[in-house]
Amino acid sequence: MAVAFPDFEQKHITVHSEDGPIDIACQVGGSGPPLLLLHGFPQTKVIWEVVAPELAKHFTVVAADLRGYGESSKPHGKSDHSSYSKRSMASDQHAVMKALGFNQFFLLGHDRGARVSHRLAMDFPDSVLRLMVLDISPTLTMYENTTMEFAKGYWHWFFLIQPEPVPETMIGANPEFWLKNHMGRHAGTGIFTPERWAEYLAGASNPQSMHAMCEDYRAAATIDLVHDRADRAASKKLAMPLHVLWGEHGLVNKCFKPIQDWEAVANTVTGKTVPCGHYIPEELPAELITEAKQFFA
């Protein structure tokens, strides 16, 4: 474990799935109402290194690695990409919270973790009391409204979905080059501590993890859209309060309207832009902590 949060317990919880047993790694700390934190791509639960200990003063914080990422299980993807559907990944995290004794909880997700959080809240609406998502609009909305500007900026969305093993092989030739170019964006890579950077690089350098991350994106462009369209056809919307934050300097702010986008899939939406790029937990932790404490109070 490269990065351990102070006074947090390191846990591995095995959950059942259609892909067999899945081991989910998580750090658990604090006291109070339960709050699940889910990270994005190509990162791990350590994105919450600054945020989690502060939130643990008010909540029982569970920071988990998604399947395929960090120390969690990395099953090889099926031909229909269902192993990394947001439904499968969300079911993992729901089972983890139940195993920890939490039938209801607050939920905060960044990037891919926010997409898993969206599906978790949709599939288990009685479990998620409040939902906060960071720097995304809904997946279906973003694909259906793809522009040249979006495709140029988020070109990795279209690269990572190419058939196995094309992106895996190309990234595997020089993982550090890929990571630096992908994660530089607005704030540069200096926002990541050497320890966190080493953990992200280890993931990108691990063929099983890199395959899983590609499958995450392949699922988003296929089976996840089937699930999202089914929700839309059934007029199914999130009933719990939803709060969205997005970076002023990020592409989501340039290409989408997060409040309106989320209002199409949720009944009660609040949110605002914040003065940073994409990596809100690491670029702007103090403001995120304040927003989370207020929203989940």
PDB file of C-alpha atoms in Angstrom:
ATOM      1  CA  MET A   1       0.000   0.000   0.000  1.00  0.00           C
ATOM      2  CA  ALA A   2       1.822   3.104  -1.215  1.00  0.00           C
ATOM      3  CA  VAL A   3      -0.469   5.712   0.346  1.00  0.00           C
ATOM      4  CA  ALA A   4      -2.327   5.033   3.599  1.00  0.00           C
ATOM      5  CA  PHE A   5      -4.645   7.600   5.168  1.00  0.00           C
ATOM      6  CA  PRO A   6      -3.856   8.308   8.833  1.00  0.00           C
ATOM      7  CA  ASP A   7      -6.073   6.401  11.286  1.00  0.00           C
ATOM      8  CA  PHE A   8      -7.841   4.553   8.448  1.00  0.00           C
ATOM      9  CA  GLU A   9      -8.114   0.761   8.383  1.00  0.00           C
ATOM     10  CA  GLN A  10      -7.044  -1.059   5.236  1.00  0.00           C
ATOM     11  CA  LYS A  11      -9.639  -3.630   4.199  1.00  0.00           C
ATOM     12  CA  HIS A  12     -10.221  -6.156   1.425  1.00  0.00           C
ATOM     13  CA  ILE A  13     -13.840  -7.188   1.012  1.00  0.00           C
ATOM     14  CA  THR A  14     -14.841 -10.015  -1.317  1.00  0.00           C
ATOM     15  CA  VAL A  15     -18.173  -9.636  -3.078  1.00  0.00           C
ATOM     16  CA  HIS A  16     -20.008 -12.015  -5.389  1.00  0.00           C
ATOM     17  CA  SER A  17     -20.591 -11.163  -9.051  1.00  0.00           C
ATOM     18  CA  GLU A  18     -21.347 -12.728 -12.430  1.00  0.00           C
ATOM     19  CA  ASP A  19     -17.573 -12.659 -12.965  1.00  0.00           C
ATOM     20  CA  GLY A  20     -16.931 -14.675  -9.828  1.00  0.00           C
ATOM     21  CA  PRO A  21     -15.597 -13.366  -6.506  1.00  0.00           C
ATOM     22  CA  ILE A  22     -14.373  -9.770  -6.697  1.00  0.00           C
ATOM     23  CA  ASP A  23     -11.996  -8.433  -4.073  1.00  0.00           C
ATOM     24  CA  ILE A  24     -12.502  -4.728  -3.399  1.00  0.00           C
ATOM     25  CA  ALA A  25      -9.752  -2.841  -1.584  1.00  0.00           C
ATOM     26  CA  CYS A  26     -10.797   0.074   0.578  1.00  0.00           C
ATOM     27  CA  GLN A  27      -9.687   2.335   3.387  1.00  0.00           C
ATOM     28  CA  VAL A  28     -12.204   2.965   6.170  1.00  0.00           C
ATOM     29  CA  GLY A  29     -11.969   5.653   8.825  1.00  0.00           C
ATOM     30  CA  GLY A  30     -13.817   8.165  10.935  1.00  0.00           C
ATOM     31  CA  SER A  31     -17.220   8.112  12.569  1.00  0.00           C
ATOM     32  CA  GLY A  32     -20.682   9.376  11.792  1.00  0.00           C
ATOM     33  CA  PRO A  33     -22.930   8.836   8.759  1.00  0.00           C
ATOM     34  CA  PRO A  34     -21.348   6.580   6.112  1.00  0.00           C
ATOM     35  CA  LEU A  35     -19.873   8.227   3.013  1.00  0.00           C
ATOM     36  CA  LEU A  36     -18.525   6.238   0.062  1.00  0.00           C
ATOM     37  CA  LEU A  37     -15.830   7.866  -2.098  1.00  0.00           C
ATOM     38  CA  LEU A  38     -15.171   6.565  -5.632  1.00  0.00           C
ATOM     39  CA  HIS A  39     -12.181   7.633  -7.729  1.00  0.00           C
ATOM     40  CA  GLY A  40     -11.765   8.165 -11.464  1.00  0.00           C
ATOM     41  CA  PHE A  41      -9.453   7.120 -14.321  1.00  0.00           C
ATOM     42  CA  PRO A  42      -6.554   6.358 -14.374  1.00  0.00           C
ATOM     43  CA  GLN A  43      -6.330   6.720 -10.632  1.00  0.00           C
ATOM     44  CA  THR A  44      -7.133   4.892  -7.401  1.00  0.00           C
ATOM     45  CA  LYS A  45      -8.675   5.584  -4.028  1.00  0.00           C
ATOM     46  CA  VAL A  46      -5.599   7.627  -3.070  1.00  0.00           C
ATOM     47  CA  ILE A  47      -7.042  10.662  -4.899  1.00  0.00           C
ATOM     48  CA  TRP A  48      -8.818  11.261  -1.573  1.00  0.00           C
ATOM     49  CA  GLU A  49      -5.581  11.462   0.453  1.00  0.00           C
ATOM     50  CA  VAL A  50      -6.205  15.079   1.493  1.00  0.00           C
ATOM     51  CA  VAL A  51     -10.008  14.996   1.432  1.00  0.00           C
ATOM     52  CA  ALA A  52     -10.774  11.724   3.250  1.00  0.00           C
ATOM     53  CA  PRO A  53      -9.094  12.447   6.617  1.00  0.00           C
ATOM     54  CA  GLU A  54     -10.915  15.779   6.909  1.00  0.00           C
ATOM     55  CA  LEU A  55     -14.270  14.249   5.990  1.00  0.00           C
ATOM     56  CA  ALA A  56     -13.595  11.443   8.486  1.00  0.00           C
ATOM     57  CA  LYS A  57     -13.994  14.033  11.252  1.00  0.00           C
ATOM     58  CA  HIS A  58     -17.683  14.138  10.348  1.00  0.00           C
ATOM     59  CA  PHE A  59     -18.431  10.859   8.518  1.00  0.00           C
ATOM     60  CA  THR A  60     -17.480   7.217   8.427  1.00  0.00           C
ATOM     61  CA  VAL A  61     -15.518   7.405   5.192  1.00  0.00           C
ATOM     62  CA  VAL A  62     -15.059   4.446   2.854  1.00  0.00           C
ATOM     63  CA  ALA A  63     -12.587   5.126   0.028  1.00  0.00           C
ATOM     64  CA  ALA A  64     -12.639   2.157  -2.346  1.00  0.00           C
ATOM     65  CA  ASP A  65     -10.788   1.024  -5.458  1.00  0.00           C
ATOM     66  CA  LEU A  66     -13.160   0.259  -8.310  1.00  0.00           C
ATOM     67  CA  ARG A  67     -12.864  -3.218  -9.808  1.00  0.00           C
ATOM     68  CA  GLY A  68     -10.004  -3.187 -12.289  1.00  0.00           C
ATOM     69  CA  TYR A  69      -8.189  -0.396 -10.472  1.00  0.00           C
ATOM     70  CA  GLY A  70      -5.649  -0.170  -7.659  1.00  0.00           C
ATOM     71  CA  GLU A  71      -5.647  -3.195  -5.385  1.00  0.00           C
ATOM     72  CA  SER A  72      -9.091  -4.489  -6.413  1.00  0.00           C
ATOM     73  CA  SER A  73      -9.689  -7.550  -8.609  1.00  0.00           C
ATOM     74  CA  LYS A  74      -9.079  -7.229 -12.338  1.00  0.00           C
ATOM     75  CA  PRO A  75     -11.118  -9.853 -14.216  1.00  0.00           C
ATOM     76  CA  HIS A  76     -10.541 -10.079 -17.943  1.00  0.00           C
ATOM     77  CA  GLY A  77     -13.312  -8.359 -19.849  1.00  0.00           C
ATOM     78  CA  LYS A  78     -16.049 -10.344 -21.592  1.00  0.00           C
ATOM     79  CA  SER A  79     -16.915  -9.792 -25.245  1.00  0.00           C
ATOM     80  CA  ASP A  80     -19.967  -7.698 -24.318  1.00  0.00           C
ATOM     81  CA  HIS A  81     -17.876  -5.620 -21.856  1.00  0.00           C
ATOM     82  CA  SER A  82     -20.379  -6.393 -19.079  1.00  0.00           C
ATOM     83  CA  SER A  83     -17.591  -7.162 -16.589  1.00  0.00           C
ATOM     84  CA  TYR A  84     -16.871  -3.440 -16.509  1.00  0.00           C
ATOM     85  CA  SER A  85     -20.370  -2.101 -17.013  1.00  0.00           C
ATOM     86  CA  LYS A  86     -21.171   0.594 -14.497  1.00  0.00           C
ATOM     87  CA  ARG A  87     -23.928  -1.734 -13.302  1.00  0.00           C
ATOM     88  CA  SER A  88     -21.375  -4.422 -12.392  1.00  0.00           C
ATOM     89  CA  MET A  89     -18.981  -1.926 -10.844  1.00  0.00           C
ATOM     90  CA  ALA A  90     -21.782  -0.261  -8.883  1.00  0.00           C
ATOM     91  CA  SER A  91     -23.026  -3.601  -7.598  1.00  0.00           C
ATOM     92  CA  ASP A  92     -19.548  -4.268  -6.193  1.00  0.00           C
ATOM     93  CA  GLN A  93     -19.567  -1.056  -4.211  1.00  0.00           C
ATOM     94  CA  HIS A  94     -23.129  -1.520  -2.978  1.00  0.00           C
ATOM     95  CA  ALA A  95     -22.155  -4.975  -1.700  1.00  0.00           C
ATOM     96  CA  VAL A  96     -19.080  -3.530   0.009  1.00  0.00           C
ATOM     97  CA  MET A  97     -21.178  -1.014   1.906  1.00  0.00           C
ATOM     98  CA  LYS A  98     -23.641  -3.713   2.945  1.00  0.00           C
ATOM     99  CA  ALA A  99     -20.759  -5.892   4.114  1.00  0.00           C
ATOM    100  CA  LEU A 100     -19.564  -2.987   6.261  1.00  0.00           C
ATOM    101  CA  GLY A 101     -23.043  -2.745   7.778  1.00  0.00           C
ATOM    102  CA  PHE A 102     -24.268   0.298   5.857  1.00  0.00           C
ATOM    103  CA  ASN A 103     -27.647  -0.159   4.160  1.00  0.00           C
ATOM    104  CA  GLN A 104     -27.885   3.570   3.424  1.00  0.00           C
ATOM    105  CA  PHE A 105     -25.061   5.993   2.760  1.00  0.00           C
ATOM    106  CA  PHE A 106     -23.902   9.196   1.114  1.00  0.00           C
ATOM    107  CA  LEU A 107     -22.008   8.889  -2.167  1.00  0.00           C
ATOM    108  CA  LEU A 108     -19.317  11.055  -3.775  1.00  0.00           C
ATOM    109  CA  GLY A 109     -17.689  10.124  -7.079  1.00  0.00           C
ATOM    110  CA  HIS A 110     -15.130  11.708  -9.372  1.00  0.00           C
ATOM    111  CA  ASP A 111     -14.839  11.047 -13.125  1.00  0.00           C
ATOM    112  CA  ARG A 112     -15.377   7.281 -13.772  1.00  0.00           C
ATOM    113  CA  GLY A 113     -16.273   6.883 -10.122  1.00  0.00           C
ATOM    114  CA  ALA A 114     -19.013   9.442 -10.638  1.00  0.00           C
ATOM    115  CA  ARG A 115     -20.378   7.340 -13.511  1.00  0.00           C
ATOM    116  CA  VAL A 116     -20.369   4.288 -11.254  1.00  0.00           C
ATOM    117  CA  SER A 117     -22.059   6.443  -8.604  1.00  0.00           C
ATOM    118  CA  HIS A 118     -24.780   7.489 -11.068  1.00  0.00           C
ATOM    119  CA  ARG A 119     -25.537   3.830 -11.829  1.00  0.00           C
ATOM    120  CA  LEU A 120     -25.348   2.840  -8.159  1.00  0.00           C
ATOM    121  CA  ALA A 121     -27.885   5.516  -7.252  1.00  0.00           C
ATOM    122  CA  MET A 122     -30.124   4.491 -10.149  1.00  0.00           C
ATOM    123  CA  ASP A 123     -30.003   0.754  -9.402  1.00  0.00           C
ATOM    124  CA  PHE A 124     -30.087   1.041  -5.589  1.00  0.00           C
ATOM    125  CA  PRO A 125     -32.135   4.203  -4.961  1.00  0.00           C
ATOM    126  CA  ASP A 126     -33.082   3.216  -1.413  1.00  0.00           C
ATOM    127  CA  SER A 127     -29.420   2.953  -0.435  1.00  0.00           C
ATOM    128  CA  VAL A 128     -28.087   6.307  -1.669  1.00  0.00           C
ATOM    129  CA  LEU A 129     -29.298   9.198   0.471  1.00  0.00           C
ATOM    130  CA  ARG A 130     -27.458  11.972  -1.373  1.00  0.00           C
ATOM    131  CA  LEU A 131     -25.193  11.936  -4.421  1.00  0.00           C
ATOM    132  CA  MET A 132     -22.346  14.272  -5.379  1.00  0.00           C
ATOM    133  CA  VAL A 133     -20.546  13.943  -8.726  1.00  0.00           C
ATOM    134  CA  LEU A 134     -17.392  15.713  -9.870  1.00  0.00           C
ATOM    135  CA  ASP A 135     -16.603  17.054 -13.345  1.00  0.00           C
ATOM    136  CA  ILE A 136     -18.971  14.986 -15.448  1.00  0.00           C
ATOM    137  CA  SER A 137     -22.276  15.155 -17.239  1.00  0.00           C
ATOM    138  CA  PRO A 138     -24.177  11.880 -17.742  1.00  0.00           C
ATOM    139  CA  THR A 139     -22.442   9.436 -20.098  1.00  0.00           C
ATOM    140  CA  LEU A 140     -25.333   9.208 -22.557  1.00  0.00           C
ATOM    141  CA  THR A 141     -25.593  12.994 -22.743  1.00  0.00           C
ATOM    142  CA  MET A 142     -21.891  13.376 -23.448  1.00  0.00           C
ATOM    143  CA  TYR A 143     -21.846  10.773 -26.212  1.00  0.00           C
ATOM    144  CA  GLU A 144     -25.012  12.083 -27.849  1.00  0.00           C
ATOM    145  CA  ASN A 145     -23.681  15.628 -27.836  1.00  0.00           C
ATOM    146  CA  THR A 146     -20.128  14.967 -28.967  1.00  0.00           C
ATOM    147  CA  THR A 147     -18.634  17.881 -30.897  1.00  0.00           C
ATOM    148  CA  MET A 148     -15.291  18.337 -32.623  1.00  0.00           C
ATOM    149  CA  GLU A 149     -14.034  20.291 -29.573  1.00  0.00           C
ATOM    150  CA  PHE A 150     -15.062  17.508 -27.203  1.00  0.00           C
ATOM    151  CA  ALA A 151     -13.610  14.741 -29.408  1.00  0.00           C
ATOM    152  CA  LYS A 152     -10.280  16.582 -29.676  1.00  0.00           C
ATOM    153  CA  GLY A 153     -10.061  17.224 -25.957  1.00  0.00           C
ATOM    154  CA  TYR A 154     -11.368  13.861 -24.753  1.00  0.00           C
ATOM    155  CA  TRP A 155      -9.815  11.840 -27.568  1.00  0.00           C
ATOM    156  CA  HIS A 156      -8.962   9.117 -25.056  1.00  0.00           C
ATOM    157  CA  TRP A 157     -12.680   8.274 -24.894  1.00  0.00           C
ATOM    158  CA  PHE A 158     -12.474   7.133 -28.492  1.00  0.00           C
ATOM    159  CA  PHE A 159      -8.968   5.664 -28.301  1.00  0.00           C
ATOM    160  CA  LEU A 160      -9.548   3.444 -25.261  1.00  0.00           C
ATOM    161  CA  ILE A 161     -12.689   1.868 -26.750  1.00  0.00           C
ATOM    162  CA  GLN A 162     -10.785   0.450 -29.707  1.00  0.00           C
ATOM    163  CA  PRO A 163     -10.691  -3.376 -29.792  1.00  0.00           C
ATOM    164  CA  GLU A 164      -8.376  -5.277 -27.507  1.00  0.00           C
ATOM    165  CA  PRO A 165      -5.360  -5.223 -27.580  1.00  0.00           C
ATOM    166  CA  VAL A 166      -4.855  -2.018 -29.578  1.00  0.00           C
ATOM    167  CA  PRO A 167      -4.856   0.626 -26.816  1.00  0.00           C
ATOM    168  CA  GLU A 168      -3.424  -1.798 -24.241  1.00  0.00           C
ATOM    169  CA  THR A 169      -0.435  -2.491 -26.482  1.00  0.00           C
ATOM    170  CA  MET A 170       0.192   1.130 -27.410  1.00  0.00           C
ATOM    171  CA  ILE A 171       0.006   2.389 -23.826  1.00  0.00           C
ATOM    172  CA  GLY A 172       2.052  -0.573 -22.619  1.00  0.00           C
ATOM    173  CA  ALA A 173       4.934   0.516 -24.852  1.00  0.00           C
ATOM    174  CA  ASN A 174       5.484   3.596 -22.675  1.00  0.00           C
ATOM    175  CA  PRO A 175       3.024   3.911 -19.754  1.00  0.00           C
ATOM    176  CA  GLU A 176       4.746   6.917 -18.186  1.00  0.00           C
ATOM    177  CA  PHE A 177       4.625   8.884 -21.445  1.00  0.00           C
ATOM    178  CA  TRP A 178       0.912   8.109 -21.727  1.00  0.00           C
ATOM    179  CA  LEU A 179       0.220   9.075 -18.119  1.00  0.00           C
ATOM    180  CA  LYS A 180       2.081  12.388 -18.246  1.00  0.00           C
ATOM    181  CA  ASN A 181       0.348  13.411 -21.443  1.00  0.00           C
ATOM    182  CA  HIS A 182      -3.074  12.306 -20.269  1.00  0.00           C
ATOM    183  CA  MET A 183      -2.965  13.752 -16.756  1.00  0.00           C
ATOM    184  CA  GLY A 184      -1.135  17.028 -17.395  1.00  0.00           C
ATOM    185  CA  ARG A 185      -4.221  18.993 -18.497  1.00  0.00           C
ATOM    186  CA  HIS A 186      -4.817  22.343 -16.790  1.00  0.00           C
ATOM    187  CA  ALA A 187      -2.833  22.004 -13.557  1.00  0.00           C
ATOM    188  CA  GLY A 188       0.062  19.809 -14.711  1.00  0.00           C
ATOM    189  CA  THR A 189       1.285  16.697 -12.954  1.00  0.00           C
ATOM    190  CA  GLY A 190       2.770  18.658 -10.060  1.00  0.00           C
ATOM    191  CA  ILE A 191      -0.565  18.461  -8.212  1.00  0.00           C
ATOM    192  CA  PHE A 192       0.087  14.751  -7.597  1.00  0.00           C
ATOM    193  CA  THR A 193       2.472  13.844  -4.775  1.00  0.00           C
ATOM    194  CA  PRO A 194       5.324  11.485  -5.740  1.00  0.00           C
ATOM    195  CA  GLU A 195       3.615   8.704  -3.779  1.00  0.00           C
ATOM    196  CA  ARG A 196       0.258   9.145  -5.514  1.00  0.00           C
ATOM    197  CA  TRP A 197       1.933   9.485  -8.907  1.00  0.00           C
ATOM    198  CA  ALA A 198       3.808   6.233  -8.313  1.00  0.00           C
ATOM    199  CA  GLU A 199       0.515   4.487  -7.589  1.00  0.00           C
ATOM    200  CA  TYR A 200      -1.120   5.857 -10.741  1.00  0.00           C
ATOM    201  CA  LEU A 201       1.912   4.864 -12.818  1.00  0.00           C
ATOM    202  CA  ALA A 202       1.869   1.375 -11.321  1.00  0.00           C
ATOM    203  CA  GLY A 203      -1.712   0.990 -12.529  1.00  0.00           C
ATOM    204  CA  ALA A 204      -0.954   2.191 -16.041  1.00  0.00           C
ATOM    205  CA  SER A 205       2.063  -0.132 -16.149  1.00  0.00           C
ATOM    206  CA  ASN A 206       0.092  -3.205 -15.062  1.00  0.00           C
ATOM    207  CA  PRO A 207      -1.289  -4.997 -18.161  1.00  0.00           C
ATOM    208  CA  GLN A 208      -4.285  -6.403 -16.270  1.00  0.00           C
ATOM    209  CA  SER A 209      -5.173  -3.011 -14.833  1.00  0.00           C
ATOM    210  CA  MET A 210      -4.700  -1.205 -18.139  1.00  0.00           C
ATOM    211  CA  HIS A 211      -6.934  -3.764 -19.853  1.00  0.00           C
ATOM    212  CA  ALA A 212      -9.563  -3.233 -17.155  1.00  0.00           C
ATOM    213  CA  MET A 213      -9.421   0.524 -17.627  1.00  0.00           C
ATOM    214  CA  CYS A 214      -9.919   0.132 -21.367  1.00  0.00           C
ATOM    215  CA  GLU A 215     -12.857  -2.163 -20.664  1.00  0.00           C
ATOM    216  CA  ASP A 216     -14.332   0.523 -18.400  1.00  0.00           C
ATOM    217  CA  TYR A 217     -14.415   2.830 -21.421  1.00  0.00           C
ATOM    218  CA  ARG A 218     -15.553   0.112 -23.845  1.00  0.00           C
ATOM    219  CA  ALA A 219     -18.476  -0.599 -21.538  1.00  0.00           C
ATOM    220  CA  ALA A 220     -19.317   3.106 -21.397  1.00  0.00           C
ATOM    221  CA  ALA A 221     -19.642   3.198 -25.189  1.00  0.00           C
ATOM    222  CA  THR A 222     -21.755   0.038 -25.409  1.00  0.00           C
ATOM    223  CA  ILE A 223     -23.595  -1.730 -22.596  1.00  0.00           C
ATOM    224  CA  ASP A 224     -23.737   1.333 -20.330  1.00  0.00           C
ATOM    225  CA  LEU A 225     -25.596   3.247 -23.038  1.00  0.00           C
ATOM    226  CA  VAL A 226     -28.116   0.408 -23.293  1.00  0.00           C
ATOM    227  CA  HIS A 227     -28.778   0.697 -19.570  1.00  0.00           C
ATOM    228  CA  ASP A 228     -28.981   4.500 -19.704  1.00  0.00           C
ATOM    229  CA  ARG A 229     -31.381   4.466 -22.656  1.00  0.00           C
ATOM    230  CA  ALA A 230     -33.581   1.964 -20.836  1.00  0.00           C
ATOM    231  CA  ASP A 231     -33.787   4.352 -17.883  1.00  0.00           C
ATOM    232  CA  ARG A 232     -34.702   7.205 -20.200  1.00  0.00           C
ATOM    233  CA  ALA A 233     -37.338   5.147 -22.019  1.00  0.00           C
ATOM    234  CA  ALA A 234     -38.889   4.278 -18.654  1.00  0.00           C
ATOM    235  CA  SER A 235     -38.733   7.947 -17.508  1.00  0.00           C
ATOM    236  CA  LYS A 236     -36.649   6.775 -14.570  1.00  0.00           C
ATOM    237  CA  LYS A 237     -34.956   9.575 -12.670  1.00  0.00           C
ATOM    238  CA  LEU A 238     -32.880   9.893  -9.520  1.00  0.00           C
ATOM    239  CA  ALA A 239     -35.023  10.929  -6.573  1.00  0.00           C
ATOM    240  CA  MET A 240     -32.271  11.747  -4.064  1.00  0.00           C
ATOM    241  CA  PRO A 241     -30.646  15.216  -4.058  1.00  0.00           C
ATOM    242  CA  LEU A 242     -27.746  15.474  -6.501  1.00  0.00           C
ATOM    243  CA  HIS A 243     -24.929  18.025  -6.331  1.00  0.00           C
ATOM    244  CA  VAL A 244     -22.463  18.509  -9.175  1.00  0.00           C
ATOM    245  CA  LEU A 245     -19.161  20.411  -9.202  1.00  0.00           C
ATOM    246  CA  TRP A 246     -17.114  20.909 -12.339  1.00  0.00           C
ATOM    247  CA  GLY A 247     -13.825  22.611 -13.128  1.00  0.00           C
ATOM    248  CA  GLU A 248     -13.841  26.067 -14.662  1.00  0.00           C
ATOM    249  CA  HIS A 249     -10.855  25.155 -16.824  1.00  0.00           C
ATOM    250  CA  GLY A 250     -12.042  21.685 -17.807  1.00  0.00           C
ATOM    251  CA  LEU A 251     -13.632  20.447 -21.014  1.00  0.00           C
ATOM    252  CA  VAL A 252     -16.940  19.627 -19.312  1.00  0.00           C
ATOM    253  CA  ASN A 253     -17.357  23.335 -18.621  1.00  0.00           C
ATOM    254  CA  LYS A 254     -16.555  24.210 -22.239  1.00  0.00           C
ATOM    255  CA  CYS A 255     -18.738  21.610 -23.938  1.00  0.00           C
ATOM    256  CA  PHE A 256     -21.633  20.811 -21.610  1.00  0.00           C
ATOM    257  CA  LYS A 257     -24.154  22.299 -19.174  1.00  0.00           C
ATOM    258  CA  PRO A 258     -23.895  20.061 -16.121  1.00  0.00           C
ATOM    259  CA  ILE A 259     -26.864  21.456 -14.196  1.00  0.00           C
ATOM    260  CA  GLN A 260     -29.236  21.068 -17.142  1.00  0.00           C
ATOM    261  CA  ASP A 261     -27.685  17.755 -18.144  1.00  0.00           C
ATOM    262  CA  TRP A 262     -28.238  16.272 -14.699  1.00  0.00           C
ATOM    263  CA  GLU A 263     -31.735  17.707 -14.432  1.00  0.00           C
ATOM    264  CA  ALA A 264     -32.652  15.405 -17.319  1.00  0.00           C
ATOM    265  CA  VAL A 265     -31.899  12.364 -15.126  1.00  0.00           C
ATOM    266  CA  ALA A 266     -32.449  13.662 -11.569  1.00  0.00           C
ATOM    267  CA  ASN A 267     -35.298  15.475  -9.855  1.00  0.00           C
ATOM    268  CA  THR A 268     -33.292  17.761  -7.549  1.00  0.00           C
ATOM    269  CA  VAL A 269     -30.007  19.175  -8.830  1.00  0.00           C
ATOM    270  CA  THR A 270     -27.678  21.809  -7.421  1.00  0.00           C
ATOM    271  CA  GLY A 271     -24.098  22.660  -8.258  1.00  0.00           C
ATOM    272  CA  LYS A 272     -21.558  25.104  -9.558  1.00  0.00           C
ATOM    273  CA  THR A 273     -18.282  25.522 -11.371  1.00  0.00           C
ATOM    274  CA  VAL A 274     -15.126  25.666  -9.248  1.00  0.00           C
ATOM    275  CA  PRO A 275     -11.794  27.376 -10.087  1.00  0.00           C
ATOM    276  CA  CYS A 276      -9.699  24.416 -11.206  1.00  0.00           C
ATOM    277  CA  GLY A 277      -9.346  21.792 -13.916  1.00  0.00           C
ATOM    278  CA  HIS A 278     -10.515  18.184 -13.950  1.00  0.00           C
ATOM    279  CA  TYR A 279      -8.858  16.749 -10.831  1.00  0.00           C
ATOM    280  CA  ILE A 280     -10.954  18.534  -8.210  1.00  0.00           C
ATOM    281  CA  PRO A 281      -9.996  16.340  -5.190  1.00  0.00           C
ATOM    282  CA  GLU A 282      -6.312  17.096  -5.776  1.00  0.00           C
ATOM    283  CA  GLU A 283      -6.452  20.572  -7.290  1.00  0.00           C
ATOM    284  CA  LEU A 284      -9.006  22.076  -4.916  1.00  0.00           C
ATOM    285  CA  PRO A 285      -9.360  19.822  -1.845  1.00  0.00           C
ATOM    286  CA  ALA A 286     -10.302  22.541   0.645  1.00  0.00           C
ATOM    287  CA  GLU A 287     -13.281  23.741  -1.380  1.00  0.00           C
ATOM    288  CA  LEU A 288     -14.386  20.171  -2.055  1.00  0.00           C
ATOM    289  CA  ILE A 289     -14.267  19.379   1.658  1.00  0.00           C
ATOM    290  CA  THR A 290     -16.420  22.428   2.404  1.00  0.00           C
ATOM    291  CA  GLU A 291     -18.933  21.563  -0.323  1.00  0.00           C
ATOM    292  CA  ALA A 292     -19.156  17.936   0.808  1.00  0.00           C
ATOM    293  CA  LYS A 293     -19.645  18.827   4.465  1.00  0.00           C
ATOM    294  CA  GLN A 294     -22.436  21.238   3.564  1.00  0.00           C
ATOM    295  CA  PHE A 295     -24.182  18.947   1.093  1.00  0.00           C
ATOM    296  CA  PHE A 296     -24.012  15.780   3.185  1.00  0.00           C
ATOM    297  CA  ALA A 297     -24.845  17.502   6.488  1.00  0.00           C
TER     298      ALA A 297
END
